[in-house]
mmCIF file of C-alpha atoms and ligand atoms in Angstrom:
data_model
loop_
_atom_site.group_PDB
_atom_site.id
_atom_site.type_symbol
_atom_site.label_atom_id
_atom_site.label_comp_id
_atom_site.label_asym_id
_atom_site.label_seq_id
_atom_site.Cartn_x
_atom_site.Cartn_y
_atom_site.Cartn_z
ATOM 1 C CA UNK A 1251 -11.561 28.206 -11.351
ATOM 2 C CA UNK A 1252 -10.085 25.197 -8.834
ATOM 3 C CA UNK A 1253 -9.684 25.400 -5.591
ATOM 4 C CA UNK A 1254 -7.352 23.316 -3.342
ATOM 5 C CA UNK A 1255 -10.725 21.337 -2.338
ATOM 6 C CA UNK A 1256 -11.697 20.552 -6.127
ATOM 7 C CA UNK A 1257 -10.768 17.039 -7.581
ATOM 8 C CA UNK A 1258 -7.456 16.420 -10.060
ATOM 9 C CA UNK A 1259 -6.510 13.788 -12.348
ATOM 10 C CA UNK A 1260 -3.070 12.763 -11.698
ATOM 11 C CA UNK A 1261 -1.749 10.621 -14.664
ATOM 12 C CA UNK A 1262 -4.614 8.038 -13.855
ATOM 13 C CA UNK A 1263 -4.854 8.663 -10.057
ATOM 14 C CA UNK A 1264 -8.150 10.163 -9.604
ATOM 15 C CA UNK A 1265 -7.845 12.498 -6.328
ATOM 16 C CA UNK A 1266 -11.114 13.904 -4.746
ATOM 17 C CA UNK A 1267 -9.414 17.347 -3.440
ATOM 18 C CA UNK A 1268 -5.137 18.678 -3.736
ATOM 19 C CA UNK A 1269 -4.378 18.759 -0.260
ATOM 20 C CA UNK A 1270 -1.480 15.593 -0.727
ATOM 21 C CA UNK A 1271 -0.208 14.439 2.791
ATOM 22 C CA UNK A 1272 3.725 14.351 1.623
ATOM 23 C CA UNK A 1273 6.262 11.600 2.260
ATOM 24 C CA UNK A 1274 7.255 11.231 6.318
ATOM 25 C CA UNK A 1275 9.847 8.453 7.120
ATOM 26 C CA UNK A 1276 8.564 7.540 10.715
ATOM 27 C CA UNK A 1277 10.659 4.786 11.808
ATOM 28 C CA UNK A 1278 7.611 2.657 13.265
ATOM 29 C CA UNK A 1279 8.154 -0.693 11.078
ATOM 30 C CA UNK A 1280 8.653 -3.884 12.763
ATOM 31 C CA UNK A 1281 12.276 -6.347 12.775
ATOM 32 C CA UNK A 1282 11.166 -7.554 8.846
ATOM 33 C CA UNK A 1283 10.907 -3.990 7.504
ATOM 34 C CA UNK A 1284 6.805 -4.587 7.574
ATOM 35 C CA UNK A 1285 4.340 -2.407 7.852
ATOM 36 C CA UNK A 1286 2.259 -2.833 11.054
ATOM 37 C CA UNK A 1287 -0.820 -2.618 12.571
ATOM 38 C CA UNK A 1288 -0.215 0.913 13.384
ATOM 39 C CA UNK A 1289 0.775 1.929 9.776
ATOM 40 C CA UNK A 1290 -2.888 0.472 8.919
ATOM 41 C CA UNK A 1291 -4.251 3.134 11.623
ATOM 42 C CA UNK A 1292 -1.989 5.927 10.935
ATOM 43 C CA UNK A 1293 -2.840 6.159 7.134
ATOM 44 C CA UNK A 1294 -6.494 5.124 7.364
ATOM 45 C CA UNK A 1295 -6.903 7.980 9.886
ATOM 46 C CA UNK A 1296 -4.813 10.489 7.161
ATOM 47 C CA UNK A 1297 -7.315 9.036 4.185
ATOM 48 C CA UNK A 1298 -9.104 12.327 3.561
ATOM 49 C CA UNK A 1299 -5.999 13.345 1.804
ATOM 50 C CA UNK A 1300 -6.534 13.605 -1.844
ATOM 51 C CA UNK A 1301 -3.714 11.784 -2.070
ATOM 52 C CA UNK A 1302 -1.335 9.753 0.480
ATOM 53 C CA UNK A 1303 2.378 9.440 -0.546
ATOM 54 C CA UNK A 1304 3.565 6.766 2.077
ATOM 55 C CA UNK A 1305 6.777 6.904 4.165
ATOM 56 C CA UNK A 1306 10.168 5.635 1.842
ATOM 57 C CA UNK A 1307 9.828 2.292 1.413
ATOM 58 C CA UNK A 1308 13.200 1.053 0.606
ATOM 59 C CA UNK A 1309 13.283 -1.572 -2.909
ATOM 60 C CA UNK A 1310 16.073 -3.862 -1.610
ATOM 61 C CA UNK A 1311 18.273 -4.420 1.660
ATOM 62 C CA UNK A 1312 20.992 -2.288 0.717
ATOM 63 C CA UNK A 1313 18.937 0.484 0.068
ATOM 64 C CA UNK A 1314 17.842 0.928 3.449
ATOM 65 C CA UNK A 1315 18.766 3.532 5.571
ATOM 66 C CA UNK A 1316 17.218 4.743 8.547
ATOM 67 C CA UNK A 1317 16.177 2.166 11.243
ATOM 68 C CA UNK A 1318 12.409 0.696 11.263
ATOM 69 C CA UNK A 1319 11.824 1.552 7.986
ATOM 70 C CA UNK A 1320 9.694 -0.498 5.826
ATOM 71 C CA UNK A 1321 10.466 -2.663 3.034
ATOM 72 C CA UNK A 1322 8.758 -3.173 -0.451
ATOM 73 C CA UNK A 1323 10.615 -6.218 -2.331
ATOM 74 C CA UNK A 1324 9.354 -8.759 -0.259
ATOM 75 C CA UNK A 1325 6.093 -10.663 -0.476
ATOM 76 C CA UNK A 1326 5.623 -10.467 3.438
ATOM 77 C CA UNK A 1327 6.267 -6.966 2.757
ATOM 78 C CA UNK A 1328 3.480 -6.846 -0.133
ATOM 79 C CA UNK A 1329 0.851 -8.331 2.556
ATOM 80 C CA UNK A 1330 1.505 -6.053 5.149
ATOM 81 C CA UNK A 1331 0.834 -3.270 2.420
ATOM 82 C CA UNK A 1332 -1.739 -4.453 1.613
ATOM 83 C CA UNK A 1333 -3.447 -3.927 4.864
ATOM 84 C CA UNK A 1334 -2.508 -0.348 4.838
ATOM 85 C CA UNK A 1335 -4.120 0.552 0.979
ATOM 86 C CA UNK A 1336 -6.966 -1.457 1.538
ATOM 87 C CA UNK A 1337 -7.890 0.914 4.996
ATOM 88 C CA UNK A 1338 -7.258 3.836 3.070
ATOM 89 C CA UNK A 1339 -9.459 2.723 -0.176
ATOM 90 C CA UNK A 1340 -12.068 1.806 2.261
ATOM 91 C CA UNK A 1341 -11.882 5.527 3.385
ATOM 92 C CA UNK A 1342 -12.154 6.952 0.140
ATOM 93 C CA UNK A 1343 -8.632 7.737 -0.660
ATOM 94 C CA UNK A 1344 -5.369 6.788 -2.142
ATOM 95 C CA UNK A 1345 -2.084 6.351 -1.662
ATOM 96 C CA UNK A 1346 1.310 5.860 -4.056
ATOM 97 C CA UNK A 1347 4.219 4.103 -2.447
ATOM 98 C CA UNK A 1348 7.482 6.243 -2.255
ATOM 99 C CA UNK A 1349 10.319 4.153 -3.382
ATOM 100 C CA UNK A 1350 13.721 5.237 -1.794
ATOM 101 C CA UNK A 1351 16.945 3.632 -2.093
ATOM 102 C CA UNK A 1352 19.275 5.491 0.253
ATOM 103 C CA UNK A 1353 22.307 4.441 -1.320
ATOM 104 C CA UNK A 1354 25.894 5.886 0.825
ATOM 105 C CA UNK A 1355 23.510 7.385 3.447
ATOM 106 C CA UNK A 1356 24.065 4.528 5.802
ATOM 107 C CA UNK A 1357 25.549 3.239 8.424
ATOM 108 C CA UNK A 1358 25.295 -1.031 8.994
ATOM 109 C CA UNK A 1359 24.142 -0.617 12.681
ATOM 110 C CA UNK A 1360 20.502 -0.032 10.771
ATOM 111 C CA UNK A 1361 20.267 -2.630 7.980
ATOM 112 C CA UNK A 1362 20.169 -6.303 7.999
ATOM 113 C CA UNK A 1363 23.911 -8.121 8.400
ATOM 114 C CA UNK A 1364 23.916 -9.034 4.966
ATOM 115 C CA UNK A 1365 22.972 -5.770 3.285
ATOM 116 C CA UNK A 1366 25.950 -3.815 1.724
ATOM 117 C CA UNK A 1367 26.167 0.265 1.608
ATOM 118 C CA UNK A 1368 26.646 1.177 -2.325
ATOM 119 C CA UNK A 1369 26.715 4.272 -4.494
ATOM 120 C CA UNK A 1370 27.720 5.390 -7.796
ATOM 121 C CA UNK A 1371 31.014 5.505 -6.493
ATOM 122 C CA UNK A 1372 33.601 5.188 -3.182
ATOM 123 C CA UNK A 1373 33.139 8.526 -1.838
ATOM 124 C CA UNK A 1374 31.704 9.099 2.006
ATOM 125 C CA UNK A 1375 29.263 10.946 3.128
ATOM 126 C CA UNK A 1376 30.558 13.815 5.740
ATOM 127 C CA UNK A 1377 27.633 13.683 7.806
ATOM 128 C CA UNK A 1378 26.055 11.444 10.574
ATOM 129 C CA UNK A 1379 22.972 9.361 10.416
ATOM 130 C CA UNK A 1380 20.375 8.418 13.412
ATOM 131 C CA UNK A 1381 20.677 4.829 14.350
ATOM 132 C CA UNK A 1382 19.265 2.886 17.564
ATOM 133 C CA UNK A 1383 22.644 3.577 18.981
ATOM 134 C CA UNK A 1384 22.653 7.442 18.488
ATOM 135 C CA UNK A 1385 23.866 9.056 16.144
ATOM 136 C CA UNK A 1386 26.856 7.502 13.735
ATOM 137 C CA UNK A 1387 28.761 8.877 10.699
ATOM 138 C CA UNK A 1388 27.750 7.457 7.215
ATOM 139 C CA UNK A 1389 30.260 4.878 6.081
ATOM 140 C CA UNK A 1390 32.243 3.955 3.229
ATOM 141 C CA UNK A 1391 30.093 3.021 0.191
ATOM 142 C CA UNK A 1392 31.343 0.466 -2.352
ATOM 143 C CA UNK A 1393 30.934 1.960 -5.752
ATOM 144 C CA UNK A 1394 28.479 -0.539 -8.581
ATOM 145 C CA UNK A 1395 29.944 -1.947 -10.781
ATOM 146 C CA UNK A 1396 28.194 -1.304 -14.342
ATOM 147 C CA UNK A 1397 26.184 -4.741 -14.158
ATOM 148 C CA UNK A 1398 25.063 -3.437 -10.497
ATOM 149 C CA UNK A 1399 23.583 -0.551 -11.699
ATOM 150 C CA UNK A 1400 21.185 -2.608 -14.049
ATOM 151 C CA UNK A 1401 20.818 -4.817 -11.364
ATOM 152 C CA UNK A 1402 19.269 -1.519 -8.729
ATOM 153 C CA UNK A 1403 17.623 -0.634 -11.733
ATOM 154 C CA UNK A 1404 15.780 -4.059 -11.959
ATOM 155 C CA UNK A 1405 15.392 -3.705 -8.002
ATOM 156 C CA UNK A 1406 13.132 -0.728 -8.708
ATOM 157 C CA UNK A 1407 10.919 -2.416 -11.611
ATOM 158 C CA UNK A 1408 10.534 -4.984 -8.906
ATOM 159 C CA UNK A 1409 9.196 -2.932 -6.162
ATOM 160 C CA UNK A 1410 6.630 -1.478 -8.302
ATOM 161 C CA UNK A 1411 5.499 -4.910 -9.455
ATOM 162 C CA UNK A 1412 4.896 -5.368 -5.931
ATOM 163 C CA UNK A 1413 3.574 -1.929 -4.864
ATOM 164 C CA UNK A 1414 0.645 -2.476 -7.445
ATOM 165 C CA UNK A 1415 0.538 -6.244 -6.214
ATOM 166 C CA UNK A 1416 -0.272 -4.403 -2.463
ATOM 167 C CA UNK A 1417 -2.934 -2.397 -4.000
ATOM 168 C CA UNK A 1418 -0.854 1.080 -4.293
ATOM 169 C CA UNK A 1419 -2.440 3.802 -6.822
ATOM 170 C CA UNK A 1420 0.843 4.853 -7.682
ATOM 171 C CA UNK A 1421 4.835 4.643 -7.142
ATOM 172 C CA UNK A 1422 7.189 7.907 -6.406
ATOM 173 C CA UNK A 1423 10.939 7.902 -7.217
ATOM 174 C CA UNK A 1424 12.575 9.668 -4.134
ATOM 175 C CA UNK A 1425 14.784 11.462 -6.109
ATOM 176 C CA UNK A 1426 16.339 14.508 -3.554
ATOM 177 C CA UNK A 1427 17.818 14.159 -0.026
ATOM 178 C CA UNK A 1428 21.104 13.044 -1.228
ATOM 179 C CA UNK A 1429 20.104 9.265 -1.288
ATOM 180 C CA UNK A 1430 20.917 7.145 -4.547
ATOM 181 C CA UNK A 1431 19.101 8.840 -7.052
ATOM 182 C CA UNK A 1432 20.674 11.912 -6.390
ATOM 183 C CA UNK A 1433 23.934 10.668 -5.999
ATOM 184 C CA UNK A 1434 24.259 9.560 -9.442
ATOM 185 C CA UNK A 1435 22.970 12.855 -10.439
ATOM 186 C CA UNK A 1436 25.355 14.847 -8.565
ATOM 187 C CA UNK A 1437 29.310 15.626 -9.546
ATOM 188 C CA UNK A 1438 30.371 15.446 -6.059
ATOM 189 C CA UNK A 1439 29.267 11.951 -5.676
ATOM 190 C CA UNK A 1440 29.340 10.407 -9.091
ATOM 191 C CA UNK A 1441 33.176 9.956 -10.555
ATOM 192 C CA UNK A 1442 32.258 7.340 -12.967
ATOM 193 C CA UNK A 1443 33.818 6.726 -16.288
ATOM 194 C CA UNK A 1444 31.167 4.602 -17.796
ATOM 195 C CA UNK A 1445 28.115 5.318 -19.079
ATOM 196 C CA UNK A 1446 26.403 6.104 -15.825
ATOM 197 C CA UNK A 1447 28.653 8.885 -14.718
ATOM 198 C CA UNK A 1448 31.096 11.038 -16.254
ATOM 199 C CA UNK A 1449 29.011 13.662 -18.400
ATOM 200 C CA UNK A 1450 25.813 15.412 -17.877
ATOM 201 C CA UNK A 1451 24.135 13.006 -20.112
ATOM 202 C CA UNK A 1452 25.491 10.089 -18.196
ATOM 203 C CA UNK A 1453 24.981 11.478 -14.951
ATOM 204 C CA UNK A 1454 20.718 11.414 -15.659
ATOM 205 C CA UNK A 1455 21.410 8.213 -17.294
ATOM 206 C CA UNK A 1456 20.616 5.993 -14.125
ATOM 207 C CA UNK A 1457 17.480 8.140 -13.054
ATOM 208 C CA UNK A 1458 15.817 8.358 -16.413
ATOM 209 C CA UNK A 1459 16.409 4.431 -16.821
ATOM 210 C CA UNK A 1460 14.780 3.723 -13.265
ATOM 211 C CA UNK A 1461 11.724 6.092 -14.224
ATOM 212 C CA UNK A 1462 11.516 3.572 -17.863
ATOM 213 C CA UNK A 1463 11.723 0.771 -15.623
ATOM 214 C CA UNK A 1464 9.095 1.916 -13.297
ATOM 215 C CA UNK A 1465 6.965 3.241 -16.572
ATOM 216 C CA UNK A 1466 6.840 -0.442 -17.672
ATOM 217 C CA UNK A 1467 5.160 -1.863 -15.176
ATOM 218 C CA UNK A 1468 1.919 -0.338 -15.480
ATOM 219 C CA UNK A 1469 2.360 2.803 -17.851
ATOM 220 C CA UNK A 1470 3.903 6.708 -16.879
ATOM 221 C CA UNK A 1471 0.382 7.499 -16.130
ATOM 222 C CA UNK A 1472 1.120 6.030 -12.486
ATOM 223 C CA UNK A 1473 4.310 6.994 -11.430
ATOM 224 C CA UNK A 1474 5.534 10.480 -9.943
ATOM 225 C CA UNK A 1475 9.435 11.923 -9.506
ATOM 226 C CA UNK A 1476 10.279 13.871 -6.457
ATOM 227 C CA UNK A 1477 12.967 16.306 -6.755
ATOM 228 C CA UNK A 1478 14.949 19.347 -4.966
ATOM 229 C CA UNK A 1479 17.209 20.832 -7.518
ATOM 230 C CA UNK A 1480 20.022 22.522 -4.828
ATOM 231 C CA UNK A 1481 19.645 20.462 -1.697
ATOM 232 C CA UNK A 1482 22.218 19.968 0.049
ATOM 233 C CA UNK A 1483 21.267 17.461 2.361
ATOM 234 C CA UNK A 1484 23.040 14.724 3.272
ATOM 235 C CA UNK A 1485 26.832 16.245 1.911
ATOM 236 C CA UNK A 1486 25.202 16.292 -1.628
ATOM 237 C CA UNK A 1487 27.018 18.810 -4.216
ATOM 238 C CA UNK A 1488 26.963 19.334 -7.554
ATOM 239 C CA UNK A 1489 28.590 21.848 -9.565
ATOM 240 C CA UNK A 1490 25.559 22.930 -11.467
ATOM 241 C CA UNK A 1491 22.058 21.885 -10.193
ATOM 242 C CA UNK A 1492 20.248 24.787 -12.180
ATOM 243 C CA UNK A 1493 21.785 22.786 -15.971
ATOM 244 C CA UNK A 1494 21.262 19.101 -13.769
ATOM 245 C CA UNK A 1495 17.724 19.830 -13.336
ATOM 246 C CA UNK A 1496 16.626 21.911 -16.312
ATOM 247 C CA UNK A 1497 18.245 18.858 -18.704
ATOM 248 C CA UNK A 1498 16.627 16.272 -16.229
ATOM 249 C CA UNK A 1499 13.245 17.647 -16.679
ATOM 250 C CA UNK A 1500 13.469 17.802 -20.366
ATOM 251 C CA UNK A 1501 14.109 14.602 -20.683
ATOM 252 C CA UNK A 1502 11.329 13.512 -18.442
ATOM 253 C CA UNK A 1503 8.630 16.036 -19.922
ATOM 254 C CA UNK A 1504 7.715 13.570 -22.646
ATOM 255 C CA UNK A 1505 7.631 10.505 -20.358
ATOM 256 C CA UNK A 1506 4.128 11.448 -19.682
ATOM 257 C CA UNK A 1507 4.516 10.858 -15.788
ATOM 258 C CA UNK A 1508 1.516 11.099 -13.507
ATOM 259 C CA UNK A 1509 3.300 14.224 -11.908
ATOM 260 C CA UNK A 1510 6.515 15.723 -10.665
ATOM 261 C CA UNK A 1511 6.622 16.716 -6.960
ATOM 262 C CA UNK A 1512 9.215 19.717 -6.142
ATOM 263 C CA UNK A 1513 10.367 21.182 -3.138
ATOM 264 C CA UNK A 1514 10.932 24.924 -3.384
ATOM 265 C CA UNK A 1515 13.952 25.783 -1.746
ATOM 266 C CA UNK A 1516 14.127 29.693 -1.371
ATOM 267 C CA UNK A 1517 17.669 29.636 -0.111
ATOM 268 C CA UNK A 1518 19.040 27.553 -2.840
ATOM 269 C CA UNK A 1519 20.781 28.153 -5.312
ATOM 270 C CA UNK A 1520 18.228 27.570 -7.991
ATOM 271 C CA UNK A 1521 14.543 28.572 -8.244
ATOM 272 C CA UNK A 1522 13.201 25.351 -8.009
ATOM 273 C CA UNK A 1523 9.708 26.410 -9.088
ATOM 274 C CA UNK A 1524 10.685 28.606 -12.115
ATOM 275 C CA UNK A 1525 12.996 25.924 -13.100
ATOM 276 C CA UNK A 1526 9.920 23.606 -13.268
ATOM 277 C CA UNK A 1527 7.281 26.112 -14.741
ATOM 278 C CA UNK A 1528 9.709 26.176 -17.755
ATOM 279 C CA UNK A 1529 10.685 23.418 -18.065
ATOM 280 C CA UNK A 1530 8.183 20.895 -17.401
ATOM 281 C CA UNK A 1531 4.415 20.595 -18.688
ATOM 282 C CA UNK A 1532 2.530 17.810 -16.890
ATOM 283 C CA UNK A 1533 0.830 17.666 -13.732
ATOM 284 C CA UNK A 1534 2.680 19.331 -10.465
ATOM 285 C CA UNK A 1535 2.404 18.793 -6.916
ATOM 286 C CA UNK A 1536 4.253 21.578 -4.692
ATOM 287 C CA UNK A 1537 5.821 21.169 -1.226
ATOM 288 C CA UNK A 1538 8.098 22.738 1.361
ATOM 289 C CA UNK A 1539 6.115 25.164 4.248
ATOM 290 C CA UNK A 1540 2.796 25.910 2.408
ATOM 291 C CA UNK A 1541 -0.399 26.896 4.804
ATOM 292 C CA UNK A 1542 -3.693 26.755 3.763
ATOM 293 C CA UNK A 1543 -3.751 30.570 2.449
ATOM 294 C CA UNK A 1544 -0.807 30.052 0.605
ATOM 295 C CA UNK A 1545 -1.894 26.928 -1.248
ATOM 296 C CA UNK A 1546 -5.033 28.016 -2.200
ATOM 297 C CA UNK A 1547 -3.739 30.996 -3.906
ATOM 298 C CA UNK A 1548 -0.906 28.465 -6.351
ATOM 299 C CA UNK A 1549 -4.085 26.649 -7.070
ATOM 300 C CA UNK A 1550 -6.387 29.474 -7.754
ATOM 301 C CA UNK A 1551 -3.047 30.717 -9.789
ATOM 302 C CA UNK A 1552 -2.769 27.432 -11.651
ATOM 303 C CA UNK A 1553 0.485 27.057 -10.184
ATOM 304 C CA UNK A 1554 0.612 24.006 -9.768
ATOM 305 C CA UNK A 1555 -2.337 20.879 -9.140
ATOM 306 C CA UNK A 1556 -1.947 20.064 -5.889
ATOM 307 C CA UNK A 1557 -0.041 20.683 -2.695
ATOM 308 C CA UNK A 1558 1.796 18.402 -0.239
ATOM 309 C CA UNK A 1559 1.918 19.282 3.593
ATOM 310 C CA UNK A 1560 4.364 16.643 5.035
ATOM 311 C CA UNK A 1561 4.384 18.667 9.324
ATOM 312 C CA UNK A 1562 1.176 19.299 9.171
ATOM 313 C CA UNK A 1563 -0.152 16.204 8.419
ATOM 314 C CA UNK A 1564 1.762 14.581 11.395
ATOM 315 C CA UNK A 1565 -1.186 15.896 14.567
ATOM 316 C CA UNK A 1566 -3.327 16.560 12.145
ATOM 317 C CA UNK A 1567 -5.315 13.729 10.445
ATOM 318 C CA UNK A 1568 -7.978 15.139 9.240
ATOM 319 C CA UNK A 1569 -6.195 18.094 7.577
ATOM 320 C CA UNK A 1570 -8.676 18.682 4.935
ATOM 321 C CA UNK A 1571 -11.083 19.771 7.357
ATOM 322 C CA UNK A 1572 -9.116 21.802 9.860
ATOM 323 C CA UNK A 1573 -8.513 23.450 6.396
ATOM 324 C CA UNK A 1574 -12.059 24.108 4.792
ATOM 325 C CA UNK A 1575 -13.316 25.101 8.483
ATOM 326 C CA UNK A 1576 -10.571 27.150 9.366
ATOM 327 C CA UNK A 1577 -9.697 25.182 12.314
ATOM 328 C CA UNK A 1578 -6.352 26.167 13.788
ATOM 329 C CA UNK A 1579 -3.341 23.010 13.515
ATOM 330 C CA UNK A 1580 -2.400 21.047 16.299
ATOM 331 C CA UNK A 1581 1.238 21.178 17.077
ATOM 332 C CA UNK A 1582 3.281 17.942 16.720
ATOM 333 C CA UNK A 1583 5.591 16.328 19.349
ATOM 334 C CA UNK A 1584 8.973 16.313 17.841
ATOM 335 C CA UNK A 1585 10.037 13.997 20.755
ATOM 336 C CA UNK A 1586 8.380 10.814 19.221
ATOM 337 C CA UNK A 1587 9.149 11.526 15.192
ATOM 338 C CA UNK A 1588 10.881 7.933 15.008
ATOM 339 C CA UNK A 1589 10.146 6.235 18.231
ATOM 340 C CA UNK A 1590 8.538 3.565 18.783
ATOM 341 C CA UNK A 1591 4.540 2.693 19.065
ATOM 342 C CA UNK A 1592 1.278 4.793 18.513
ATOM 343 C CA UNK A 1593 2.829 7.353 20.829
ATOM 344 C CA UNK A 1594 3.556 10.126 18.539
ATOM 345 C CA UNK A 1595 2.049 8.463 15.352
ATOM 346 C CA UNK A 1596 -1.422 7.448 15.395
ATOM 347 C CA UNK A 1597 -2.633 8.576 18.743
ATOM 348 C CA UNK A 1598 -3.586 12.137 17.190
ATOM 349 C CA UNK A 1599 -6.760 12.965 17.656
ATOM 350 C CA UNK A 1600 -9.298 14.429 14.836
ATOM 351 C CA UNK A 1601 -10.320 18.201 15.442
ATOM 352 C CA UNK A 1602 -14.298 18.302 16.086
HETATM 353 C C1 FMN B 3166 9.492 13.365 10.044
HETATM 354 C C2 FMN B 3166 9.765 13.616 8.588
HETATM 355 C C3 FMN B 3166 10.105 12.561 7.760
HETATM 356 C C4 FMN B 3166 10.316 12.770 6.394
HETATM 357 N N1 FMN B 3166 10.571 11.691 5.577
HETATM 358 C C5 FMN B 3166 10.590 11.863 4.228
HETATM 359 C C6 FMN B 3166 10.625 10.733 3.339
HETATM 360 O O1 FMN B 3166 10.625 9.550 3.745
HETATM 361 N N2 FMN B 3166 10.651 10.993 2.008
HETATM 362 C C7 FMN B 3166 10.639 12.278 1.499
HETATM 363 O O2 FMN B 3166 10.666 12.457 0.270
HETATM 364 N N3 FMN B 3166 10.563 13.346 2.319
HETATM 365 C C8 FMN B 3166 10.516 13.179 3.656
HETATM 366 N N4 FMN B 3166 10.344 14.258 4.478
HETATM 367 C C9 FMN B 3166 10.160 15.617 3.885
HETATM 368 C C10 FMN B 3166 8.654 15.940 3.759
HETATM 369 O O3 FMN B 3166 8.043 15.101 2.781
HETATM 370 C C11 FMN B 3166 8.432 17.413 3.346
HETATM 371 O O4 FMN B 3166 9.121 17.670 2.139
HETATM 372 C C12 FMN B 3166 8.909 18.387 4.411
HETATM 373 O O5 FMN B 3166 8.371 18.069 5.686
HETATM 374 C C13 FMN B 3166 8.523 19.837 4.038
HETATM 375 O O6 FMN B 3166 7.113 19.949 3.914
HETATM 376 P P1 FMN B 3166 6.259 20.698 5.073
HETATM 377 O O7 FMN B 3166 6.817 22.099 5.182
HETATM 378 O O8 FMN B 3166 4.840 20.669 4.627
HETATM 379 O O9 FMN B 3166 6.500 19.938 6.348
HETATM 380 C C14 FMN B 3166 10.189 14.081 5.847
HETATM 381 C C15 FMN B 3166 9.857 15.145 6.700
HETATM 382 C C16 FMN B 3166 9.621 14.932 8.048
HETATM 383 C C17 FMN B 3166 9.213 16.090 8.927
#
């Protein structure tokens, strides 16, 4: 029988326990979308982690879209990266890069001058987006055209070229949240008539060709898919996430992925983790408001292979151990989330 503090195989990602510190976007990267100094401290102090899935790191200009968030398709970019998996290897652990392309969830106030907002088609976002200024609605998106999409598609080969290159164990497609991924996905975003949009088979078309494109780099064995069949975040909708998801999953179950992360969602409109139990076999990592109790018992269940705890990880560094000693969490400061400097990021102390 496992237990949350046994090892896993991931694909070929060797983890020594399957507490996973989940994805945080924590707006702390400097005017060239690099990592920093404190991104070196912040994830070597986090290293205990079985596994690390870093911050979105956006594969191109355009697909950023929060402010001071790091970059992954440049080769100043790579360096900088490198710096942060090399402190966590010398810990012990590992980390995958999350790759996120944001697509219409923008607004130009946080992306370079010469970055465009684009989607699988001209339809805005009703919602607002945090920018230096305060908040400001999402604009406009100009919709790919067909060559486009090959081109984003080619983006995200490229930024796991160069998230091995900076010594990452593995690459995650962001795939919920409303951002690109999803927005192709989704029939209130995607109104395309060619072979990216349109029908159900179409619709998966652009995510199943990014995972293939990410798979060829260095094999399925390394690369994990994020997903939250029924999230509505970020003015996604789509008439049928529960026939989206179950198709999109058996599609991917051969791939032979390294895992797929999901994010229950009790109020949704699909169960997220039946919907994966049936319809995908590999390796699973669940999220969304697990303690330590509750983890255990999926693992001790064989409910999944591993847990990610994206709060908790964020005053607590060395969650593993508050964990196996039963050391209550330290609250976070939701004050400094995304603002600037160690204040907030990687100023939290270990427990004793
Ligand atoms: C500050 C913050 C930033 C986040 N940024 C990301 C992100 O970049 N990518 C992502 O997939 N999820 C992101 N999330 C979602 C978390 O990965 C996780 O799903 C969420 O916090 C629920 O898990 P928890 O209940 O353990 O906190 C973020 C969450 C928080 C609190």
């Amino acid at each position: 029988m496992s237990t949350l503090f046994d090892p896993v195989k991931l694909g070929t990602i060797e983890l020594a326990n399957r507490v996973i510190m989940a994805p945080m976007t924590r707006s702390r990267a400097d005017e060239q979308d690099l990592p920093t100094d404190l991104h070196v401290d912040y994830y070597r102090q986090r290293a205990t982690a079985g596994l690390i899935i870093s911050e979105g790191a956006h594969p191109s200009k355009d697909g950023k879209g929060y402010c001071r968030t790091p970059g992954i398709y440049s080769p100043e970019q790579v360096v900088a990266w490198k710096k942060v998996t090399d402190a966590v290897h010398a810990e012990g652990g590992k980390i995958v890069c999350q790759i996120m392309h944001v697509g219409r969830v923008a607004n130009p106030e946080n992306k370079a001058s010469d970055a465009e907002t684009v989607a699988p088609s001209a339809i805005q976002a009703r919602d607002k987006i945090f920018t230096n200024s305060g908040m400001l609605p999402m604009v406009m998106p100009r919709a790919l055209t067909t060559e486009e999409v090959g081109t984003v598609i080619e983006e995200y080969r490229q930024a796991t070229i160069n998230a091995f290159a900076a010594g990452f164990d593995g690459v995650e497609l962001h795939g919920t949240s409303g951002y690109l991924p999803a927005q192709f996905l989704s029939t209130g975003s995607n109104k395309r008539d060619d072979q990216y949009g349109g029908s159900l088979e179409n619709r998966l078309r652009f995510v199943l060709e990014v995972l293939e494109a990410m798979c060829s780099v260095d094999g399925a064995a390394k690369v994990g898919l994020r997903i939250c069949p029924g999230n509505p975040f970020n003015d996604l909708q789509d008439d049928d996430p529960q026939e989206t998801f179950a198709t999109l999953l058996d599609a991917i179950d051969p791939m032979g992925l390294a895992y797929l992360h999901i994010i229950r969602l009790p109020k949704g409109p699909v169960d997220n983790l039946a919907l994966a139990a049936e319809h995908y076999h590999g390796e699973l990592i669940v999220n969304d408001n697990y303690g330590c109790e509750e983890a255990q018992s999926v693992i001790v269940a064989q409910k999944a292979s591993a847990v990610s705890f994206g709060r908790a990880y964020i005053a607590n560094p060395n969650l593993v151990r508050r964990f196996q000693e039963n050391i209550a969490l330290a609250d976070f400061n939701p004050g400094t989330l995304y603002t600037h400097g160690a204040d907030g990021f990687s100023d939290y102390p270990n427990a004793d």
